[in-house]
CSV table of C-alpha atoms and ligand atoms in Angstrom, one decimal:
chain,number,residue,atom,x,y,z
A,126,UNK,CA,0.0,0.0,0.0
A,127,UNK,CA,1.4,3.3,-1.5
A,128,UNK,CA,1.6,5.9,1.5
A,129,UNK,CA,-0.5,9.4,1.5
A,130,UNK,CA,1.3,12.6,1.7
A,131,UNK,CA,0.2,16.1,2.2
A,132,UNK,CA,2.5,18.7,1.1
A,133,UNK,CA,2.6,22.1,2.8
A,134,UNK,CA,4.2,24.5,0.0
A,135,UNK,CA,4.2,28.5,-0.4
A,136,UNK,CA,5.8,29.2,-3.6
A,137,UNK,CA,5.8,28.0,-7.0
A,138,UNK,CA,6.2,24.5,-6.0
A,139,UNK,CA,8.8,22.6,-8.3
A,140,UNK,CA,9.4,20.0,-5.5
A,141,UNK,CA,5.8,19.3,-5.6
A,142,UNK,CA,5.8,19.1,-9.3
A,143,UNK,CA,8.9,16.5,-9.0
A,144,UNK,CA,6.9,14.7,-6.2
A,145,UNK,CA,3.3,14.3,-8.2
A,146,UNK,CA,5.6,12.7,-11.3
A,147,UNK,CA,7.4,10.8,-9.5
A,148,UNK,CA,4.5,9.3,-7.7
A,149,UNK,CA,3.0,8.4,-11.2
A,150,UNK,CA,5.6,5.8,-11.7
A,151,UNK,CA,5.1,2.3,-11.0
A,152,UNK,CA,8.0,2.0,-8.2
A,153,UNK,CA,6.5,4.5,-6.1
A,154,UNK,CA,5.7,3.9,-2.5
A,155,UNK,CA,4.0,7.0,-2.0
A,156,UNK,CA,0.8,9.1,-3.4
A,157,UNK,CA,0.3,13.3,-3.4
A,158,UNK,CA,-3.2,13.3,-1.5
A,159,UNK,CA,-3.0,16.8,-0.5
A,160,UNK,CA,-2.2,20.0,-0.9
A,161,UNK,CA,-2.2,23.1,1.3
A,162,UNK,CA,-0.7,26.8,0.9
A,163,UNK,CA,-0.7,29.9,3.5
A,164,UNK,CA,-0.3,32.3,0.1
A,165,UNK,CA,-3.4,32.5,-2.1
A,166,UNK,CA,-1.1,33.3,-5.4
A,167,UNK,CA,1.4,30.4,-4.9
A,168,UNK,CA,1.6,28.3,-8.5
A,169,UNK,CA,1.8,25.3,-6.6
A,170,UNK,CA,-1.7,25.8,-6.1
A,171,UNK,CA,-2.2,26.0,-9.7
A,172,UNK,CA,-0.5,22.6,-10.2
A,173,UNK,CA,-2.5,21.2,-7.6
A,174,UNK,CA,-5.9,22.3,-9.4
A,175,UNK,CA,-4.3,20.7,-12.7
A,176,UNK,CA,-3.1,17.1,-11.2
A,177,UNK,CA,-6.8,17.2,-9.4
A,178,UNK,CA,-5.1,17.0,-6.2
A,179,UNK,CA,-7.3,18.5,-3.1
A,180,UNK,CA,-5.8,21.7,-2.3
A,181,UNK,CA,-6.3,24.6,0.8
A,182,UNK,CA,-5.6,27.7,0.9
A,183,UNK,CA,-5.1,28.9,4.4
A,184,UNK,CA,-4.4,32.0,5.5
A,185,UNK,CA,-2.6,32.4,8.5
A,186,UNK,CA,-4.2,36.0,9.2
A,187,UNK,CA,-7.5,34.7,9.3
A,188,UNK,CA,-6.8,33.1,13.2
A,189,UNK,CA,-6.3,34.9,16.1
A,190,UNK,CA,-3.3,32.7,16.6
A,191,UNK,CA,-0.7,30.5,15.5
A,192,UNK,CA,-1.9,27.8,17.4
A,193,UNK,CA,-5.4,27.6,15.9
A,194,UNK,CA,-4.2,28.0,12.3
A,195,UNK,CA,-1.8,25.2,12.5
A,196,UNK,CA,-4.9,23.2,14.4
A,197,UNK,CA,-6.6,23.8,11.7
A,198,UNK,CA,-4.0,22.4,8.9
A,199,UNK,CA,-3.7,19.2,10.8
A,200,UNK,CA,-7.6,18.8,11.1
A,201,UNK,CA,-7.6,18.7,7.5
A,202,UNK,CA,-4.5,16.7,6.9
A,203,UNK,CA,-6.6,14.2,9.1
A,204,UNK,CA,-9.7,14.7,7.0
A,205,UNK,CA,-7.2,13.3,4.2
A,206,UNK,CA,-5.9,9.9,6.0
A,207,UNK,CA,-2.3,11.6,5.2
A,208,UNK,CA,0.4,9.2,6.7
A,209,UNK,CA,2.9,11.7,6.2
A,210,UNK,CA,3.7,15.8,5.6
A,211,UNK,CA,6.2,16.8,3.3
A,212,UNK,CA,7.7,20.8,3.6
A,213,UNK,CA,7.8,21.8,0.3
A,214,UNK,CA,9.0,25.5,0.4
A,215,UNK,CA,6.8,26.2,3.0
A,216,UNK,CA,8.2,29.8,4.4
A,217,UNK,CA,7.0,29.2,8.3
A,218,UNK,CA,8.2,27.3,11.3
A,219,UNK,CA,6.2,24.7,12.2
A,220,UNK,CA,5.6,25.2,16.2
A,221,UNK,CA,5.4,22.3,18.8
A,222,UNK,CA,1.7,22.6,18.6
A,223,UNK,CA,1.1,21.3,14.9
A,224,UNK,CA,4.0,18.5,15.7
A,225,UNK,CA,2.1,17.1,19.1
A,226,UNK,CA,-1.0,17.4,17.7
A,227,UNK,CA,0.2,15.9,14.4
A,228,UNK,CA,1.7,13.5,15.9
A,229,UNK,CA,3.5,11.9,13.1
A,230,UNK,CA,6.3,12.4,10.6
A,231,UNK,CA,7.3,15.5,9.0
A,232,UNK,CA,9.9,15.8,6.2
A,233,UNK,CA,11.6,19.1,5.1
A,234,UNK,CA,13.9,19.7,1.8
A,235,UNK,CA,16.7,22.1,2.2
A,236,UNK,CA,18.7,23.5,-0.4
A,237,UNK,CA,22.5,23.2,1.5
A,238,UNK,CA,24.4,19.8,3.0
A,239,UNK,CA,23.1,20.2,6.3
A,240,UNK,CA,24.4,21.2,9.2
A,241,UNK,CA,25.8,23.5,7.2
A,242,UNK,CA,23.7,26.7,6.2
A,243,UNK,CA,20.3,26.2,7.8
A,244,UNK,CA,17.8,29.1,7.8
A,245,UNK,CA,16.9,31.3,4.7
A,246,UNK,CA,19.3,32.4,1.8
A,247,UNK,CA,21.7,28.7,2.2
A,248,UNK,CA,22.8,28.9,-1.5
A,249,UNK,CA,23.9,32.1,-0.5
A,250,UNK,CA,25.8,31.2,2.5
A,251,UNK,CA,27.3,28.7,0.9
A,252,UNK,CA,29.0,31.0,-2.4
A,253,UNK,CA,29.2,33.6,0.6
A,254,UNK,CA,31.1,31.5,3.2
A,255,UNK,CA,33.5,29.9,-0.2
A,256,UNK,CA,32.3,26.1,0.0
A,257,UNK,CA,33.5,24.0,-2.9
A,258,UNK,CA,30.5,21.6,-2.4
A,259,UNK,CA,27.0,22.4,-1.7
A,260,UNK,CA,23.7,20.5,-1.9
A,261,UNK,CA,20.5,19.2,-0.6
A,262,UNK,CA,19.2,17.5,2.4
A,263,UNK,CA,15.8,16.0,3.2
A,264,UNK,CA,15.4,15.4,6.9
A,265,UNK,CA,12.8,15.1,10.1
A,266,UNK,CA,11.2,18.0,11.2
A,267,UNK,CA,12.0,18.6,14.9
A,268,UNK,CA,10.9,21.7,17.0
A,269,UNK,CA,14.8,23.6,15.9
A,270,UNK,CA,15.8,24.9,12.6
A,271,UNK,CA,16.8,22.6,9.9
A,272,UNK,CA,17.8,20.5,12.7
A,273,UNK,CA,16.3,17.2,12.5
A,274,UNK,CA,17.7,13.1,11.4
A,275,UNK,CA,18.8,13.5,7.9
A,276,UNK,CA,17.2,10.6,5.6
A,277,UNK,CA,18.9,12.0,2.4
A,278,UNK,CA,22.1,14.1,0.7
A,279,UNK,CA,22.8,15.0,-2.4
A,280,UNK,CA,26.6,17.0,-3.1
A,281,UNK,CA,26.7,19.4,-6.0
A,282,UNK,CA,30.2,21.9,-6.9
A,283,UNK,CA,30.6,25.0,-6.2
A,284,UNK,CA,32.1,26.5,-8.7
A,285,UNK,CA,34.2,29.4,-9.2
A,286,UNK,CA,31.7,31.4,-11.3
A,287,UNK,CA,28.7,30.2,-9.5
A,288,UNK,CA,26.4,32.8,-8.3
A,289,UNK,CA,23.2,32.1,-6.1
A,290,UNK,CA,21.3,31.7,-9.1
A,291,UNK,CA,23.1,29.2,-10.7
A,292,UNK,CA,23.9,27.7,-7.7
A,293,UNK,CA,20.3,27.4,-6.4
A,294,UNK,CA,19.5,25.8,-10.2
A,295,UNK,CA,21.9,23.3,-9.6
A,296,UNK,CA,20.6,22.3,-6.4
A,297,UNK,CA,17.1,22.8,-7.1
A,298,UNK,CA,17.9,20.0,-9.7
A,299,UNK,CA,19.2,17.3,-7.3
A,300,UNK,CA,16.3,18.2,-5.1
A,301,UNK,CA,13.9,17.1,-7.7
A,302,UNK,CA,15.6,13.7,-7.3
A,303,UNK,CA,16.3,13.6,-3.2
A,304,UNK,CA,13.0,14.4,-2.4
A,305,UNK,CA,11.1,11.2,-4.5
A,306,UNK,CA,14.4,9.0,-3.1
A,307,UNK,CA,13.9,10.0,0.8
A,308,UNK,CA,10.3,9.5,0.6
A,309,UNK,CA,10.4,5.9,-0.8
A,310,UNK,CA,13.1,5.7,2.1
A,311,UNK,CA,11.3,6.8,4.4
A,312,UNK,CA,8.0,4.5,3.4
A,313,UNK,CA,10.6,1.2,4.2
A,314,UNK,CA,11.9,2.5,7.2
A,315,UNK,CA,15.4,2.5,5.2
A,316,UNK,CA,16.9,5.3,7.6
A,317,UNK,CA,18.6,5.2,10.6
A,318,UNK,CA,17.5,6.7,13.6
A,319,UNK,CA,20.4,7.8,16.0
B,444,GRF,C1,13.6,24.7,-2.4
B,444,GRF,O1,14.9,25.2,-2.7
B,444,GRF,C2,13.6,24.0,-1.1
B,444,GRF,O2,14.8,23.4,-0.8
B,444,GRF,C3,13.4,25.1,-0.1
B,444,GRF,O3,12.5,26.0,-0.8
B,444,GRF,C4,12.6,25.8,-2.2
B,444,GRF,C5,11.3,25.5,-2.8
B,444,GRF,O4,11.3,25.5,-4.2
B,444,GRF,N1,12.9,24.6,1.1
B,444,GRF,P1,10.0,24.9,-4.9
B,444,GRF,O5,8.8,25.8,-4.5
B,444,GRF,O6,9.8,23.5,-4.6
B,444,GRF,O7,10.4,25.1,-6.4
């Protein structure tokens, strides 16, 4: 039985786009069953709406608090019979309250070899502080920043004439490819727990 994934995205979504093809293949140990967004304009909503994948808007400004919009998200990722979330670009911190009342796995992409360069802008810390390898990680989502078991790598050069935009399309390539990899990882409980 493929596992059910809800992906939490704010921007264009190319991840997501990598996720829903790879999940159309016959290898896959995983399905896209949902999709939700906290900015109304975000393509990967678009995508969503084209792949007929549910899909939420939810803005973050229409709750008094943090708490209750986060409440919220997982009520409807439990409406879905999601397994699993998947961070796909989303641009907030999840807080202790959507992980214990979760209660399950989270999964995060981020575009540097972590623990190197967590936080915004890592493509740019990465040319910035001289690296001569960068990357991509996927890993758990814990209650720090970028801070939880890694599942996945991938290693990319730096090179000399790099700047973050090349950079990040270098990357952004082998995250295409991590992402679909760590999932069907993560769906055999092929990682190791430390
Ligand atoms: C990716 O670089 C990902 O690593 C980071 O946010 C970016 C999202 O890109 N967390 P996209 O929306 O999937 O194209």
């Amino acid at each position: 039985m493929k596992i059910k994934i809800a992906v939490l995205a704010s921007g264009r979504g190319s991840n997501f786009t990598a996720l829903i093809e790879n999940s159309k293949k016959k290898s896959s140990l995983f399905q896209i069953s949902l999709l939700i967004s906290d900015k109304e304009n975000a393509g990967v909503l678009e995508t969503a709406k084209k792949e007929n994948i549910p899909s939420y808007y939810i803005n973050p400004k229409d709750f008094s608090d943090k708490k209750l919009y986060e409440k919220k998200m997982v009520e409807i990722i439990e409406e879905h019979n999601c397994d699993l979330v998947c961070l796909a670009g989303y641009m907030r911190i999840l807080s202790p309250t959507f992980l214990e009342s979760w209660g399950k796995d989270v999964l995060n992409i981020h575009p540097s070899l972590l623990p190197s360069f967590p936080g915004l802008n890592a493509q740019k810390q990465a040319i910035d502080y001289g690296v001569k390898f960068s990357g991509c990680t996927v890993h758990f989502v814990d209650e720090g920043m970028d801070t939880g078991l890694i599942i996945g790598q991938r290693v990319v050069p730096v090179l000399d004439s790099d700047d973050e935009k090349s950079l990040s399309e270098r990357i952004l390539k082998e995250e295409h490819i991590l992402y679909t990899e760590a999932v069907n990882l993560y769906a055999q409980r092929k990682y190791i727990k430390r």
